[in-house]
GROMACS .gro file of C-alpha atoms in nm:
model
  153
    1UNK     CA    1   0.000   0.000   0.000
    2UNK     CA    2   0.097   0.365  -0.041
    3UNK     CA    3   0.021   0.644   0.094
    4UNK     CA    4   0.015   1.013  -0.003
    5UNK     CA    5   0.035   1.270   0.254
    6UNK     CA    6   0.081   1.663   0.240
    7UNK     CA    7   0.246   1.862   0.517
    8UNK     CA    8   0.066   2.210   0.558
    9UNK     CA    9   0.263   2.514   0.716
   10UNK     CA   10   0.012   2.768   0.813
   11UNK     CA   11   0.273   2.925   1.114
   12UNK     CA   12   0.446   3.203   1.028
   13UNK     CA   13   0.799   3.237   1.130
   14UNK     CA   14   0.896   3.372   1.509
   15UNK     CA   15   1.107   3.684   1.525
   16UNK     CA   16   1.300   3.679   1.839
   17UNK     CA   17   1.401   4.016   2.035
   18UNK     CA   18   1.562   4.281   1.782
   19UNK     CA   19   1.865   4.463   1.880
   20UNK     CA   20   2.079   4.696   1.730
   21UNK     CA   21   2.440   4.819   1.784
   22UNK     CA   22   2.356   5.155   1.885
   23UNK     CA   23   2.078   5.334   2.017
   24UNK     CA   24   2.207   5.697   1.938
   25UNK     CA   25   2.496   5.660   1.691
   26UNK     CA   26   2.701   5.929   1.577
   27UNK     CA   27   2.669   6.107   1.248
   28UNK     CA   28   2.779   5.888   0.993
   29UNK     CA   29   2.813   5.576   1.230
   30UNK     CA   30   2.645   5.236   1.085
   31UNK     CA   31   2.389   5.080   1.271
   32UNK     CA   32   2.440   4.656   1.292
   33UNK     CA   33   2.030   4.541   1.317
   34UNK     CA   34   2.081   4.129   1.442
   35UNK     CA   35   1.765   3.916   1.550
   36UNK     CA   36   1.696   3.554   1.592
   37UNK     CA   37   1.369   3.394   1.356
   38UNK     CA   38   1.298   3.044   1.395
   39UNK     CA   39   1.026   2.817   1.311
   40UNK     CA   40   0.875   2.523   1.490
   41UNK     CA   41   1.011   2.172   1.440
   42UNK     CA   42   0.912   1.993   1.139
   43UNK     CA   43   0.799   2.347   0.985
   44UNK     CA   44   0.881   2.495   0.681
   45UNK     CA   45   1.193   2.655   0.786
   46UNK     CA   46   1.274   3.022   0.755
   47UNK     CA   47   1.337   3.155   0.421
   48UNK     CA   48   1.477   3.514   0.417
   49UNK     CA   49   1.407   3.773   0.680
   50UNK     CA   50   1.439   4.135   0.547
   51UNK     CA   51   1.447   4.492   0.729
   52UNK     CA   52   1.248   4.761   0.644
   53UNK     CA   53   1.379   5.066   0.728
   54UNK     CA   54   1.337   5.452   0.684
   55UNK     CA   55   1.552   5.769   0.723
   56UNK     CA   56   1.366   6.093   0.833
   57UNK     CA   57   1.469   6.293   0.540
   58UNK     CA   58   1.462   5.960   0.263
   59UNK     CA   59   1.264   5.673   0.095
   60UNK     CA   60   1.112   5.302   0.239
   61UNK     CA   61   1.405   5.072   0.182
   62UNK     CA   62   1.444   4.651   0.216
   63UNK     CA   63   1.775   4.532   0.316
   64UNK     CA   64   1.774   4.116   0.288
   65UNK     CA   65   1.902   4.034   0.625
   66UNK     CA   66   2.216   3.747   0.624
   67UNK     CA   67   2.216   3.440   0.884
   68UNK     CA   68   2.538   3.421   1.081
   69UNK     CA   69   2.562   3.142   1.297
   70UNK     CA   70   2.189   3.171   1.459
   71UNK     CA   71   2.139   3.525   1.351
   72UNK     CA   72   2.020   3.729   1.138
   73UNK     CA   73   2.207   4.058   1.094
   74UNK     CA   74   2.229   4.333   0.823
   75UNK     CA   75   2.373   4.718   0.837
   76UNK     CA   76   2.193   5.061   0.811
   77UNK     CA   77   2.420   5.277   0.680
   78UNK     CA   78   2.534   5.562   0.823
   79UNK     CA   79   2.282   5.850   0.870
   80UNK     CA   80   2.307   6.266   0.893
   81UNK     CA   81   2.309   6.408   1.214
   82UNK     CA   82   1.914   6.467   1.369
   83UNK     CA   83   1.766   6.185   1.171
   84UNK     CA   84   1.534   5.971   1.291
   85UNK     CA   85   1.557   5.549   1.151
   86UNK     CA   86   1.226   5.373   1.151
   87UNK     CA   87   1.302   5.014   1.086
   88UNK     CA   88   1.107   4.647   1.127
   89UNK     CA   89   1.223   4.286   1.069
   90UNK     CA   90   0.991   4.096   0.800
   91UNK     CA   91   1.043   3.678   0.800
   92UNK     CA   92   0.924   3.452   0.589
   93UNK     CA   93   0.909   3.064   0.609
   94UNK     CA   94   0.929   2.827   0.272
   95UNK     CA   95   0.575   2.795   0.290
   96UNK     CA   96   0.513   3.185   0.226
   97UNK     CA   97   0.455   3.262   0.563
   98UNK     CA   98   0.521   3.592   0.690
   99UNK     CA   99   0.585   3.741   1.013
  100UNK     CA  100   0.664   4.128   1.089
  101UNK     CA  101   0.829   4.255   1.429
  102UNK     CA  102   0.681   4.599   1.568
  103UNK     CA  103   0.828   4.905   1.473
  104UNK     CA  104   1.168   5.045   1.675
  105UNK     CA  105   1.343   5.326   1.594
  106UNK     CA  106   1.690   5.586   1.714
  107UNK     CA  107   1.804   5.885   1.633
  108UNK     CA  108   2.112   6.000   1.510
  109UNK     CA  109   2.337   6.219   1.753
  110UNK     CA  110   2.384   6.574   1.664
  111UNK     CA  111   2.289   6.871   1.440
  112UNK     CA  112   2.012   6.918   1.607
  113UNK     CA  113   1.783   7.168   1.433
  114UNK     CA  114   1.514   7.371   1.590
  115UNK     CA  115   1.173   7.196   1.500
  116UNK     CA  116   0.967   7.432   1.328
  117UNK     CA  117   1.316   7.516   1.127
  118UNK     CA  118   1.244   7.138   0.966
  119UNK     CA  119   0.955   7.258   0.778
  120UNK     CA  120   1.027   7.369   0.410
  121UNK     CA  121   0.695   7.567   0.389
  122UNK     CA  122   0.811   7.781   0.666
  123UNK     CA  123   1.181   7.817   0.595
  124UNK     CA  124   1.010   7.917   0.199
  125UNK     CA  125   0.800   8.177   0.389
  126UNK     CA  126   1.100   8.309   0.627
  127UNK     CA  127   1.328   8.382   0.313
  128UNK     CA  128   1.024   8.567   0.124
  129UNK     CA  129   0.931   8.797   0.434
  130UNK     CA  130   1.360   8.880   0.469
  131UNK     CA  131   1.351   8.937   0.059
  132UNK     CA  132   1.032   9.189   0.100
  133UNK     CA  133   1.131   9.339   0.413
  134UNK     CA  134   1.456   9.374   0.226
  135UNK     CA  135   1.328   9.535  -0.102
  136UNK     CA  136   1.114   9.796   0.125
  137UNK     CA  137   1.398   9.903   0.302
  138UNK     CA  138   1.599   9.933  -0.013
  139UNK     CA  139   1.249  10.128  -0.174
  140UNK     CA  140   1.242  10.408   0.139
  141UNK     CA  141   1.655  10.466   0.151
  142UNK     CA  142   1.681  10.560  -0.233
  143UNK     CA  143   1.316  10.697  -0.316
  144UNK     CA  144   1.216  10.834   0.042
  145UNK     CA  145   1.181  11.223  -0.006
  146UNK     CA  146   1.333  11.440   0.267
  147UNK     CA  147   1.095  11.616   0.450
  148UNK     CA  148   1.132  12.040   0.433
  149UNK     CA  149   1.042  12.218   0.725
  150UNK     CA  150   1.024  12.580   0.747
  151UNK     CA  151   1.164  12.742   1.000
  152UNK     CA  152   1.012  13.068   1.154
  153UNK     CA  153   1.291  13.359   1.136
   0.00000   0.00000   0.00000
């Protein structure tokens, strides 16, 4: 007799505690991300296990995430001074499972700028009120008629 069977993997993959090598790094410093993801026995396995991260100022990106020893580890690159990283671990197993850690984040060490000097609206409106005042000053010093007084003899 024989017998056909099919093993189903409906669990996703369990991300372990995330750490990372620095929680306020220095301008330009990398940032080492490293978490353990494992899967029950006789699962699937894990596949890949990606980080999604974000600078302040800059675009999503995906890093694929490589297994050393019993973690998994990638870099961010070195960031600007004041900018805040937003980053999350995604894992999935070879059954298409997927997992995703919570969100963490840190922020880079130094150049810290006021916050309502962040805005580009407002910084755009600061530079058009110095230009006017500018131009009105300019206006009154070269077209600004003396005034004559008369004086009583």
């Amino acid at each position: 007799d024989t017998f056909d069977y099919t093993v189903v993997d409906t669990i996703p993959p369990d991300i372990g505690s995330v750490q990372w090598s620095s929680l306020e790094p220095s301008p330009g410093e990398e940032v080492v991300v490293s978490v353990s993801v494992s899967e029950p026995l006789f699962a699937s396995d894990v596949e890949k296990v990606n980080l999604g991260w974000m600078p302040s100022r800059g675009m999503m990106q995906s890093s694929r995430m490589l297994l050393e020893g019993d973690v998994w580890k990638v870099t961010i690159p070195g960031q600007s001074g004041a900018t805040l990283v937003q980053f999350f671990v995604e894992a999935y197993d070879n059954a298409g499972n997927r997992a995703r850690s919570e969100q963490y984040n840190y922020t880079v060490k130094g150049g810290e700028a006021a916050p309502w000097l962040q805005s580009p609206l407002l910084i755009g409106i600061i530079v058009v009120v110095a230009a006017v005042s500018i131009g009105i000053s300019i206006y009154l010093v070269k077209f600004k008629k003396p005034k004559i007084t008369a004086v009583d003899k």
